Coordinates of C-alpha atoms in Angstrom, one line a residue:
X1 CA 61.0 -42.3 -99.0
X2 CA 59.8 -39.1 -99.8
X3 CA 58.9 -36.4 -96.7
X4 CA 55.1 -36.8 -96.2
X5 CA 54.9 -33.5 -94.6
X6 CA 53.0 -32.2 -91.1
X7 CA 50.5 -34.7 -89.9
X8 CA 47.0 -32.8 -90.5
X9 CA 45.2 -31.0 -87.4
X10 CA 42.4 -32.6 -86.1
X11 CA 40.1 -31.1 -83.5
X12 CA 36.1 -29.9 -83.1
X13 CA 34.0 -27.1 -83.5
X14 CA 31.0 -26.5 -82.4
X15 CA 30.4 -30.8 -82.0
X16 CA 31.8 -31.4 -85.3
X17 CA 35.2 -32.9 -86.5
X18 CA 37.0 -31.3 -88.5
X19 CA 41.3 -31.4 -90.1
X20 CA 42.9 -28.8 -91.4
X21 CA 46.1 -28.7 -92.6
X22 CA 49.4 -27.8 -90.0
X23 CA 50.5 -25.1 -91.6
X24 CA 51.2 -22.6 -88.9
X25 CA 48.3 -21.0 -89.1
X26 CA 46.5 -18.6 -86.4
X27 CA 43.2 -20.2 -85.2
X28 CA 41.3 -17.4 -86.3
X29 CA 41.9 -17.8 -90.1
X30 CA 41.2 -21.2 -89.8
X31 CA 38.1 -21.2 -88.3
X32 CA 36.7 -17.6 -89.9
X33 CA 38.7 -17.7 -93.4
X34 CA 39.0 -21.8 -94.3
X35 CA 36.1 -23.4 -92.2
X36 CA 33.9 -20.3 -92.7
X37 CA 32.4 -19.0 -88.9
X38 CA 31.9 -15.5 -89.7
X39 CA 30.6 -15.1 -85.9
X40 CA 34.5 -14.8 -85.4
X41 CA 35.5 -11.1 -86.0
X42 CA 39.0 -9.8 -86.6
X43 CA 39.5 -6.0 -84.9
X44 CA 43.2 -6.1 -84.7
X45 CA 44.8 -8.0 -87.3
X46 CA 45.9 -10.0 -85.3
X47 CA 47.0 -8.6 -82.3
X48 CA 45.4 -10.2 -79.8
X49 CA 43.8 -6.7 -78.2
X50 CA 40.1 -6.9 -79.0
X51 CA 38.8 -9.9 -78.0
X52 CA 36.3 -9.5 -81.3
X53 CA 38.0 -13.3 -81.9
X54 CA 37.2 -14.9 -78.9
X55 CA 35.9 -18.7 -79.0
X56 CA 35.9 -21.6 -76.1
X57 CA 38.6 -24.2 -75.8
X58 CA 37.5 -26.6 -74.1
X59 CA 35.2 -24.4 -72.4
X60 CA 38.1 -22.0 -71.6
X61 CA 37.6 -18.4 -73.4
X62 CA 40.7 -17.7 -75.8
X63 CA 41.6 -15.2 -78.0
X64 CA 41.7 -17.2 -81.8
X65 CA 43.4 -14.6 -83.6
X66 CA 47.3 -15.3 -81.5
X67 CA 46.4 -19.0 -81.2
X68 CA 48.3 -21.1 -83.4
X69 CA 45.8 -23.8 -85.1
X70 CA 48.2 -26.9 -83.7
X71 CA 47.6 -25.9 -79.8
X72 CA 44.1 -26.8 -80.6
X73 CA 45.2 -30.3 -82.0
X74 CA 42.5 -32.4 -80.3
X75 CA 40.5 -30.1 -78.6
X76 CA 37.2 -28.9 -78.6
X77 CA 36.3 -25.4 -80.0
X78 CA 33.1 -23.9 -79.5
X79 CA 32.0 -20.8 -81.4
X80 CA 29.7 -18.6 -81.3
X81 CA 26.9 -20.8 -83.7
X82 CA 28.3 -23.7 -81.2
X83 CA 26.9 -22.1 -78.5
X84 CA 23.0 -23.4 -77.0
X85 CA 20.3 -22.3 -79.1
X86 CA 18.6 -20.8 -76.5
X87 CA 21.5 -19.3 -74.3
X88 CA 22.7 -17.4 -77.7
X89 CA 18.9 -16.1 -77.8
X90 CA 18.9 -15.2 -74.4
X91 CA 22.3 -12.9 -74.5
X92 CA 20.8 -11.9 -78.0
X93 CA 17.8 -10.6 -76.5
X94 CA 19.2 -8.9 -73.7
X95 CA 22.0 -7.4 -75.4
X96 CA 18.8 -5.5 -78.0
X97 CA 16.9 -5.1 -74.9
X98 CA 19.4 -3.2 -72.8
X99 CA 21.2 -1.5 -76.1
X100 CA 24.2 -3.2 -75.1
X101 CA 25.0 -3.3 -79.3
X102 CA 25.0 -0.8 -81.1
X103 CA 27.2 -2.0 -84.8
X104 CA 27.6 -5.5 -83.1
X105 CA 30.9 -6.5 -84.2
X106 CA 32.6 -6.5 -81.0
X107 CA 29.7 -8.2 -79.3
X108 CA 29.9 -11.9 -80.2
X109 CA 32.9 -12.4 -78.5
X110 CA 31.6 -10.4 -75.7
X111 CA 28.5 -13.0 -75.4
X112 CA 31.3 -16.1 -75.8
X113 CA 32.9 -14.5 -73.1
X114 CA 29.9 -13.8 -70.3
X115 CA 28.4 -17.0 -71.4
X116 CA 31.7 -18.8 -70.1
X117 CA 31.5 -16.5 -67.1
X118 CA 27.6 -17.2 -66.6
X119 CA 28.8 -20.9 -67.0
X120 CA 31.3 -20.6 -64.2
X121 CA 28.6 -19.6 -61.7
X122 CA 29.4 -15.9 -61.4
X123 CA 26.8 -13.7 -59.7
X124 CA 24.4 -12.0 -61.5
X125 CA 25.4 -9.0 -58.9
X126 CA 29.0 -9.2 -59.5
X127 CA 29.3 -6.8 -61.7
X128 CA 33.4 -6.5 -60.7
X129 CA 34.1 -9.9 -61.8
X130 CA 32.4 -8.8 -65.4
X131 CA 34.5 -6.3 -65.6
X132 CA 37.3 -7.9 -64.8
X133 CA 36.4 -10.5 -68.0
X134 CA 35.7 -7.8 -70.5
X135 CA 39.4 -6.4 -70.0
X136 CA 40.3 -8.8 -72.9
X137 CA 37.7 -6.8 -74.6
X138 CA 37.3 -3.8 -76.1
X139 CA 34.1 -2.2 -77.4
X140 CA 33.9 2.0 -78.8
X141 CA 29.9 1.9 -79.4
X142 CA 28.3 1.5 -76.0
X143 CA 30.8 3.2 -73.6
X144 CA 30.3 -0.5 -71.7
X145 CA 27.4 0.4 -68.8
X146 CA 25.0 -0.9 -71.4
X147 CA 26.8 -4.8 -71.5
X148 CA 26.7 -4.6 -67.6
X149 CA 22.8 -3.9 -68.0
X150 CA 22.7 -7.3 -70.5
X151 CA 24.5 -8.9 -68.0
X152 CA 21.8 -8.7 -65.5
X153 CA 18.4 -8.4 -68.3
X154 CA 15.7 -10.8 -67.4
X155 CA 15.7 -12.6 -70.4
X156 CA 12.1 -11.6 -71.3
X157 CA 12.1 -8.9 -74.1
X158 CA 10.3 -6.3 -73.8
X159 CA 7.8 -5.0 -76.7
X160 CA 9.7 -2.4 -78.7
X161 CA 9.3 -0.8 -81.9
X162 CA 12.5 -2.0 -83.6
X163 CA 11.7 0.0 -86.8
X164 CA 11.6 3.1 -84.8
X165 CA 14.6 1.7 -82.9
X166 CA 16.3 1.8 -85.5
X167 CA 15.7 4.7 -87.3
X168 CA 17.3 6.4 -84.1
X169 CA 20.4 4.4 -84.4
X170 CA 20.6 5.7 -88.0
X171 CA 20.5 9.3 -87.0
X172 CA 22.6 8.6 -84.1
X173 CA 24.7 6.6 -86.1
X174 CA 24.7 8.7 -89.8
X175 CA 24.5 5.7 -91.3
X176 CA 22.0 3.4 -92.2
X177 CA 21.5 0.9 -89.1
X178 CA 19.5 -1.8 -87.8
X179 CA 18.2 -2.7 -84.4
X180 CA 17.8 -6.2 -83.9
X181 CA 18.5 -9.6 -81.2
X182 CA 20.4 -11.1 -84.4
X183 CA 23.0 -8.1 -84.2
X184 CA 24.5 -8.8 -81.1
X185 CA 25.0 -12.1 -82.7
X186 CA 27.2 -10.0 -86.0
X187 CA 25.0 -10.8 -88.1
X188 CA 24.9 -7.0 -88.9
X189 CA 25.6 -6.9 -92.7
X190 CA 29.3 -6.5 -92.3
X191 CA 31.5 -6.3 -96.1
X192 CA 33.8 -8.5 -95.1
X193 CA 31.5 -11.0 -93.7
X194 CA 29.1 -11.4 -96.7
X195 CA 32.5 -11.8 -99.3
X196 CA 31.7 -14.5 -101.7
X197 CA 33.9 -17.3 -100.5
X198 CA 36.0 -17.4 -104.0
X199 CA 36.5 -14.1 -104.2
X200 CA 40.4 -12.8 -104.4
X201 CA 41.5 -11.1 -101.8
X202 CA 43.3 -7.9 -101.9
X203 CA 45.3 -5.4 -98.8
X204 CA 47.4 -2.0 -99.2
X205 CA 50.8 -3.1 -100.2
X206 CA 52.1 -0.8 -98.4
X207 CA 53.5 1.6 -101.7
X208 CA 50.1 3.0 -102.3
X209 CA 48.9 -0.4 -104.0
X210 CA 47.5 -3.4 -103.3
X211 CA 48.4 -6.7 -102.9
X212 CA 45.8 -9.5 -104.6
X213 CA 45.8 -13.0 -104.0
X214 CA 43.4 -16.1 -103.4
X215 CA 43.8 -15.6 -99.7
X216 CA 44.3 -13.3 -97.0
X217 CA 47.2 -14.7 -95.6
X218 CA 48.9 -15.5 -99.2
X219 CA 47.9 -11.3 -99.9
X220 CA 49.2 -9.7 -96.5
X221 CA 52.1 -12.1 -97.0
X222 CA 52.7 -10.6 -100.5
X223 CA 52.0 -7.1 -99.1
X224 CA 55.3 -7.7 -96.1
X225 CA 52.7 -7.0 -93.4
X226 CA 54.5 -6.3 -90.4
X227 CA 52.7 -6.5 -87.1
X228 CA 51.8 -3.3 -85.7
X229 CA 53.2 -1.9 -82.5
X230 CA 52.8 0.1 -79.6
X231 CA 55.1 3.3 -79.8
X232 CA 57.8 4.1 -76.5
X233 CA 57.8 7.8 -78.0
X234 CA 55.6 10.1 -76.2
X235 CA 52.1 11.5 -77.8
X236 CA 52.2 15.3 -77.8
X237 CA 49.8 18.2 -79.0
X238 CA 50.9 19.3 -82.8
X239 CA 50.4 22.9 -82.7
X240 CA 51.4 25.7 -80.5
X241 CA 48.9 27.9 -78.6
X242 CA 48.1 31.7 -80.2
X243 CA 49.7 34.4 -78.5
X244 CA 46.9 36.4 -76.6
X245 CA 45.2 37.2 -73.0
X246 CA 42.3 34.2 -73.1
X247 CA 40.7 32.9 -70.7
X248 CA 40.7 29.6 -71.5
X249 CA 43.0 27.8 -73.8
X250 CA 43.4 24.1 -75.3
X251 CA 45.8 21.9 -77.3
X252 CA 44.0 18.4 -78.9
X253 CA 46.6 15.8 -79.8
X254 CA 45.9 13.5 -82.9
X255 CA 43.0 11.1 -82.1
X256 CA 42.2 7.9 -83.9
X257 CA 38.4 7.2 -84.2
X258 CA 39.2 3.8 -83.0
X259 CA 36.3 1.8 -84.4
X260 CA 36.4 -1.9 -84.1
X261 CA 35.2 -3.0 -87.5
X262 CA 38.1 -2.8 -89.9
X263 CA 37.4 -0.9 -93.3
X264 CA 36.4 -3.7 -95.7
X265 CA 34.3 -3.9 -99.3
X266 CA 33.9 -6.7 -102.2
X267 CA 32.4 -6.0 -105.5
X268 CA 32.1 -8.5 -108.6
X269 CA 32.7 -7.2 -112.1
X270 CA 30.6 -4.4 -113.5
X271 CA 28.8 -4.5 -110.3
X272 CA 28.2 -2.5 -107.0
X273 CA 30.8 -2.6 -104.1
X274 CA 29.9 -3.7 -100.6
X275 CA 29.9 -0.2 -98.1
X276 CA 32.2 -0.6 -95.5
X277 CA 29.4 1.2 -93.1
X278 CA 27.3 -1.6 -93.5
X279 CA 25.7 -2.0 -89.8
X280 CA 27.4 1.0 -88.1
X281 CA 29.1 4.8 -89.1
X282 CA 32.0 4.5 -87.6
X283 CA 32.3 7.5 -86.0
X284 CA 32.4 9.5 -89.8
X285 CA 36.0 7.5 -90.1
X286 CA 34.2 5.2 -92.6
X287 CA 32.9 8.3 -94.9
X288 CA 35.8 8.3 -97.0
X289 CA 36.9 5.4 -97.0
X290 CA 38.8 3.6 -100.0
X291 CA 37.8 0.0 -99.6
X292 CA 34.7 0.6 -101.7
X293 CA 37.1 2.2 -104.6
X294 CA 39.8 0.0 -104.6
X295 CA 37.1 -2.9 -104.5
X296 CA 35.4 -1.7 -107.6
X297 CA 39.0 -1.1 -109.7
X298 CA 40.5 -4.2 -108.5
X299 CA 37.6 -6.2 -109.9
X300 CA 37.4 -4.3 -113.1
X301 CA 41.1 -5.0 -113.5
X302 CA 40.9 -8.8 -112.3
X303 CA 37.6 -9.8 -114.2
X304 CA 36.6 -11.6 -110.7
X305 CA 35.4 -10.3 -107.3
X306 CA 37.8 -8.9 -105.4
X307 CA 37.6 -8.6 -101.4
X308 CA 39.2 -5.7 -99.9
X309 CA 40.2 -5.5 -96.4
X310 CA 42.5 -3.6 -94.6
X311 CA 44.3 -4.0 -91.6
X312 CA 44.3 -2.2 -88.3
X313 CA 47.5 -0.6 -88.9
X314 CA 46.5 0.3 -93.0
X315 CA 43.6 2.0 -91.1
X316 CA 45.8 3.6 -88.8
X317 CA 47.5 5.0 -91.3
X318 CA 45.1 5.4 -93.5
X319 CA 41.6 6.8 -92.2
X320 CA 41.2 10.0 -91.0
X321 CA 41.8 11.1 -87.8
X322 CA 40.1 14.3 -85.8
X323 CA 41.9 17.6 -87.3
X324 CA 44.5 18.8 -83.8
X325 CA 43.6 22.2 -82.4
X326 CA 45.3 24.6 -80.8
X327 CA 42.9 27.7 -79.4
X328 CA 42.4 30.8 -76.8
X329 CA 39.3 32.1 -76.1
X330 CA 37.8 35.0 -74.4
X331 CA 34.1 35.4 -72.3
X332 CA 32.9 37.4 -75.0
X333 CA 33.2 34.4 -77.8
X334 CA 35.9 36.1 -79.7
X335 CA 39.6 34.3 -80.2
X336 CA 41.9 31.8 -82.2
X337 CA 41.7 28.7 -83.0
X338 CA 44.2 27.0 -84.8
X339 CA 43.9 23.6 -86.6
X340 CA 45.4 20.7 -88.7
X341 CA 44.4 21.8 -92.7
X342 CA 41.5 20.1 -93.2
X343 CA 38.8 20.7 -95.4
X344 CA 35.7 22.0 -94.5
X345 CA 36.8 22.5 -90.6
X346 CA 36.4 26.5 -90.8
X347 CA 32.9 26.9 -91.7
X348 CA 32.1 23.6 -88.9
X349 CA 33.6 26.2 -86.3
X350 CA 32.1 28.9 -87.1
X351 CA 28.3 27.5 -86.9
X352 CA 28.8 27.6 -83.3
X353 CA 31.5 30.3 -83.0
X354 CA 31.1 32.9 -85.4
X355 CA 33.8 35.6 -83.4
X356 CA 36.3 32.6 -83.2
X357 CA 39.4 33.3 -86.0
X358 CA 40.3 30.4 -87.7
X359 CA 44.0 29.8 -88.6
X360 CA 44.2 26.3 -90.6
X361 CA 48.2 25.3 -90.2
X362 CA 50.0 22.3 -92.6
X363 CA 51.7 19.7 -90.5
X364 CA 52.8 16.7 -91.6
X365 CA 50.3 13.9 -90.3
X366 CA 47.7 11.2 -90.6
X367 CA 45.0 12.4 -93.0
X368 CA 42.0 14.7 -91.1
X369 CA 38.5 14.8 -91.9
X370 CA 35.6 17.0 -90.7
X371 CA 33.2 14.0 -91.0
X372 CA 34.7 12.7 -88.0
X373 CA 32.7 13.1 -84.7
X374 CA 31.7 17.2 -83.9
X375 CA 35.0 18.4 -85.6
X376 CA 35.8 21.2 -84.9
X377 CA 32.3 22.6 -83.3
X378 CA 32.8 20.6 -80.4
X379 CA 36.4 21.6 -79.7
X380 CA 34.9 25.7 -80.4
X381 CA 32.4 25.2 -77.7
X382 CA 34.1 23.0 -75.1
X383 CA 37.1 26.4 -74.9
X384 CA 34.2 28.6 -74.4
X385 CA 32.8 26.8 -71.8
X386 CA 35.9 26.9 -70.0
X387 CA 35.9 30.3 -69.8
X388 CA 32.8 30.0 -66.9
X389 CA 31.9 28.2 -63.7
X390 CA 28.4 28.0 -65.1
X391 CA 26.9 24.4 -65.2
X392 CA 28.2 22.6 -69.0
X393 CA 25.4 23.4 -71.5
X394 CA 26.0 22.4 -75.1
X395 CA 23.7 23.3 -78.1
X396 CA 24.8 21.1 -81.5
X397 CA 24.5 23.0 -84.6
X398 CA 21.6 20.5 -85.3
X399 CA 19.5 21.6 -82.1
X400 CA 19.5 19.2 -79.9
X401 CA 21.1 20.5 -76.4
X402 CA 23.1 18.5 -74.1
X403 CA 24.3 19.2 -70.2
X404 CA 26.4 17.3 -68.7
X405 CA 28.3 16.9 -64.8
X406 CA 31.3 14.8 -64.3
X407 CA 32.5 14.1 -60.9
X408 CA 36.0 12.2 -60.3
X409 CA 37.7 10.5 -57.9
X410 CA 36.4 7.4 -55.7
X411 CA 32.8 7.2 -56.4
X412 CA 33.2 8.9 -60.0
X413 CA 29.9 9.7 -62.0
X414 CA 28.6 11.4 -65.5
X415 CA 25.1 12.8 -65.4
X416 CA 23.9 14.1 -68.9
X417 CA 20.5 15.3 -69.4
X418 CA 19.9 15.4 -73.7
X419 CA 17.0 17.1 -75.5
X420 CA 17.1 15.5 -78.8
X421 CA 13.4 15.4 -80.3
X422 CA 11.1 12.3 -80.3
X423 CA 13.4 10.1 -79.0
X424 CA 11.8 6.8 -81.0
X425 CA 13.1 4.8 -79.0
X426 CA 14.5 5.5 -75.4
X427 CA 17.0 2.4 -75.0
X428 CA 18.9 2.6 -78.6
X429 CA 19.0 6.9 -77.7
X430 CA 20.4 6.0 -73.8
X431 CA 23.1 3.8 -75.9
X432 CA 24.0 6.4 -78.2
X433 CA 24.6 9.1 -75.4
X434 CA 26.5 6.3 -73.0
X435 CA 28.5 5.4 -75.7
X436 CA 29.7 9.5 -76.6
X437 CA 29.9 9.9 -72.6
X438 CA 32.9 7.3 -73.0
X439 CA 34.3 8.6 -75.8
X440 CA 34.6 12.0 -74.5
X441 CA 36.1 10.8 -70.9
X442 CA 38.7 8.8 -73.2
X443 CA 39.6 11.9 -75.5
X444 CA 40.1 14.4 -72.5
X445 CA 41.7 11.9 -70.5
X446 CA 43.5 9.2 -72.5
X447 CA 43.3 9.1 -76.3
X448 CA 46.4 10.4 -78.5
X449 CA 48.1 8.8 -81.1
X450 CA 51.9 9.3 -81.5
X451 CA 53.1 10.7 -84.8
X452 CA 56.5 11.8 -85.8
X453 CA 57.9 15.3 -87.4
X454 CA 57.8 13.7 -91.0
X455 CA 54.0 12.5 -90.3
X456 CA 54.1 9.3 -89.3
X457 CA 52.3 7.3 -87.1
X458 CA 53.7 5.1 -84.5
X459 CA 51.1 3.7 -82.4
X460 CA 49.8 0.6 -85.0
X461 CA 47.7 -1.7 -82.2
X462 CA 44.2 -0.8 -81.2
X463 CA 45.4 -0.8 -77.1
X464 CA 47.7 2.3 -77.6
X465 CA 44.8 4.6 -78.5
X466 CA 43.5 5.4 -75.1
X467 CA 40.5 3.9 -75.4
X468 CA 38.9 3.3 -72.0
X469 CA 38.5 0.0 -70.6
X470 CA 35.3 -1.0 -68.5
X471 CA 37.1 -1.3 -64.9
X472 CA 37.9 2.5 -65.9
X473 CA 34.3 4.0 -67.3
X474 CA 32.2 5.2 -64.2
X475 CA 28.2 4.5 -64.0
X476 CA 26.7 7.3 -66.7
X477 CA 23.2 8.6 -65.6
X478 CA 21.2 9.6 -68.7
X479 CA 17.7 11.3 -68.6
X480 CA 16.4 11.9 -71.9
X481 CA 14.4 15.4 -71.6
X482 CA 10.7 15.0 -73.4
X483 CA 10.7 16.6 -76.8
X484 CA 7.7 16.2 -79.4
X485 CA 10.0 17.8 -81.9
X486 CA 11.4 16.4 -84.9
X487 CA 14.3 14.0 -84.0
X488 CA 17.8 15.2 -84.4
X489 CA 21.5 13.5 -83.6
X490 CA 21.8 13.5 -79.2
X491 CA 24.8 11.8 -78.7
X492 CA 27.1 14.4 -80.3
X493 CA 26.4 17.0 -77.8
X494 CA 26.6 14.3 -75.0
X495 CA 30.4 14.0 -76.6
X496 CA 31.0 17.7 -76.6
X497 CA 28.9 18.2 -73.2
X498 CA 30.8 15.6 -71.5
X499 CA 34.4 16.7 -72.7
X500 CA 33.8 19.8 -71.4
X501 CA 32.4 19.0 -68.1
X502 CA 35.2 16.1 -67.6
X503 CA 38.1 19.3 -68.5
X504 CA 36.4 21.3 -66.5
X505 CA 36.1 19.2 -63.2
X506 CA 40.0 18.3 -64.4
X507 CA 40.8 22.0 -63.9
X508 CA 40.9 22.8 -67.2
X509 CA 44.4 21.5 -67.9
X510 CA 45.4 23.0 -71.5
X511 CA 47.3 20.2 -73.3
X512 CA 44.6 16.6 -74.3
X513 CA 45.0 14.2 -73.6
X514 CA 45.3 15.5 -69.6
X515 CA 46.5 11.9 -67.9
X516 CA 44.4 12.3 -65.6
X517 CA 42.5 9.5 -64.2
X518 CA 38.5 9.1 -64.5
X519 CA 37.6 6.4 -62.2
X520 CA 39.5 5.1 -58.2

């Protein structure tokens, strides 16, 4: 009698029955790639170290992406669409009202998760025991003190201008966004998410091509993916300091803009390819990137659409990373910088340094790009604030003015005041600036990426990058000054304000990351 094979998996989501085959399969790309629950996101791919998967088994919150499909057998899955109609409005609300989403990819399995923790009966004061949940969790957008706020909304929106919303989020963003209840949801627009469901599927090969099949698991099996890592081997500052008599000096490590929504585009024949910005900017990582290419060739060459997606170690190695720097400066403005080759970097220095020499050095690396956060500028005014005890003062090359004070230790805070022009909309430009405050405690403290003499990069999961957790990111005070000029980007010189004022209250250590801790 011939072998019949695995018995199929039976279980239900979101109320409804439903069997799959036992393949082996990871929960994830059954429920997001075969069954079609694009509320599911993958940020890792998969490594389990997002959380942008996250679903309830039998009410429990798991992590779908490093859940194999058969421990599910019989059990109830509930998703993000399985969730109450009005709970998900409720968290959807709150999230818009308290700008606790910014692109909204990592947010639905944020909501799954405080909507199990709601469930359990936590206090709506314990903000500890939230913390605690979002450690499975990682979000770079809204530096995190923005989901404690949606933790505790009233559920009642306020009256907002969402057009004007998001037109802030756009600037803040430099890239066309939208402010909406529905986002938190991730129903932002992503690529990857609106991919026609018979589209082929193509991933980097590895060999500087791409590997195209019906499916994503036939196409990264094609391709040899092999799942990322976290390195042993020590991050360290690329360059060495200029000889000279400064008065302050730095050395930036290679930095990874970290952003949770994976590079991704589709295009049919003949036609238009998806952006991979979609809902969100990604940092300037995203500006260059070559989904939208490959997308458009692969199709040409295929005669069908093709769906591009990379994983989180082809963006690791791929996307561009913040150029390293090595610099002295004096009082007077004048110095050396030197910096990773990177196009364009120079001239960005010089807007806000014009007595800073510039010495751009090869080294073998990750690509660099100056579309990436304040390259360059930010680094140029961050040395020559060190070179004072005045209060941190930053003025972006756009205008808008940021100062920023960081105290450490037990009862740590960050206190930014940002004059930006018409703010539009106060909660979406209080995001913004939360969300650089974190990124700048992470990149003085934390963030580095190790790479080898021959260029390579070893740290391939999303947790090595330094990113800083919620149980580590201190309350941020923001206080938006009033401005009835034209609006201009805040939130990069909150990043370069509060860099410099977290170096400086470090004692202005010279090698990034410092190690030093922000929060307890």
């Amino acid at each position: 009698m011939a072998d019949a094979g695995p018995m199929p998996l039976s279980f239900e989501v979101d109320g409804r029955p439903v069997e799959v085959a036992d393949d082996g399969t990871s929960l994830l790309t059954v429920l997001r790639e075969q069954l079609g629950h694009r509320s599911l996101k993958d940020g890792c791919s998969p490594q389990g170290q997002c959380g942008c998967c996250t679903v309830l088994v039998d009410g429990q919150p798991r992590v779908a992406c490093v859940t194999p499909a058969r421990r599910v057998r019989d059990r109830s899955i509930t998703t993000l669409e399985g969730l109450p109609t009005e709970s998900a409005q409720r968290w959807a609300e709150a999230f818009c009202a308290t700008g606790a989403s910014q692109c909204g990819f990592c947010t639905p399995g944020i909501v799954v998760r405080l909507h199990a923790l709601r469930a359990k009966g936590t206090a709506v004061d314990d903000l500890g025991a939230v913390e605690q949940a979002l450690l499975a969790h990682l979000c770079r957008c809204t530096g995190w003190r923005t989901i404690l706020d949606a933790w505790q909304a009233d559920s009642a929106p306020a009256s907002r201008d969402l057009d004007a919303a998001s037109r802030r989020a756009t600037i803040e963003g430099r890239s066309p966004q939208r402010v909406a209840p529905d986002v938190a949801l991730g129903l932002g627009g992503f690529a990857d998410d609106t991919a026609p469901a018979d589209a082929l599927v193509a991933v980097p090969d590895g060999r500087g091509g791409w590997a195209v099949a019906e499916t994503l698991e036939e196409a990264r099996a094609n391709a040899g993916k092999i799942q990322g890592r976290r390195t042993t081997t020590p991050a360290a500052p690329p360059l060495d300091l200029p000889p000279g008599d400064w008065d302050a000096t730095l050395r930036t490590s290679w930095v990874e803009p970290a952003y949770l929504e994976l590079d991704a585009s589709w295009c049919a024949p003949d036609g238009e390819p998806a952006t991979p910005l979609a809902n969100g900017g990604a940092f300037g990582g995203k500006t260059d990137s070559v989904a939208a290419a490959a997308a458009r060739e692969l199709a040409r060459q295929h005669g069908r659409t093709v769906r591009v997606v990379l994983a989180r170690e082809d963006s690791v190695r791929l996307g561009p990373k913040r150029p390293p720097i090595a610099g002295g400066v004096r009082a007077d403005g004048t110095g050396v910088i030197r910096v990773v080759h990177t196009p364009g970097i120079a001239e960005a220095i010089h807007r806000v340094a014009p007595k800073i020499q510039i010495e751009e050095v090869e080294v073998s690396g990750p690509p660099t790009s100056v579309n990436v956060r304040a390259a360059g500028w930010a680094e140029a005014l961050i040395l020559l604030a060190g070179t004072s005890d005045r209060p941190v003062e930053i003025a972006s090359p756009e205008g808008a003015t940021a100062r920023a004070r960081v105290v450490l230790g037990p009862e740590p805070l960050v206190e930014v005041q940002v004059r930006c022009g018409q703010p539009l909309d106060e909660v979406v430009l209080r995001s913004y600036c939360i969300g650089a405050s974190h990124m700048a405690l992470g990149w003085v403290s934390n963030e580095a990426l190790a790479v080898d003499p021959d260029g390579e990069v070893h740290d391939l999961t999303i947790r090595s990058f330094g990113v800083l957790r919620a149980v580590d990111t201190p309350p941020i005070e923001i206080t938006l000054e009033p401005d009835d000029g034209p609006p201009v980007n805040g939130s990069d010189a909150v990043f370069a304000a509060v860099a410099a004022a977290t170096w400086i209250a470090q004692g202005r250590p010279t090698d990034w990351p410092t190690g030093q801790r922000i929060r307890g």
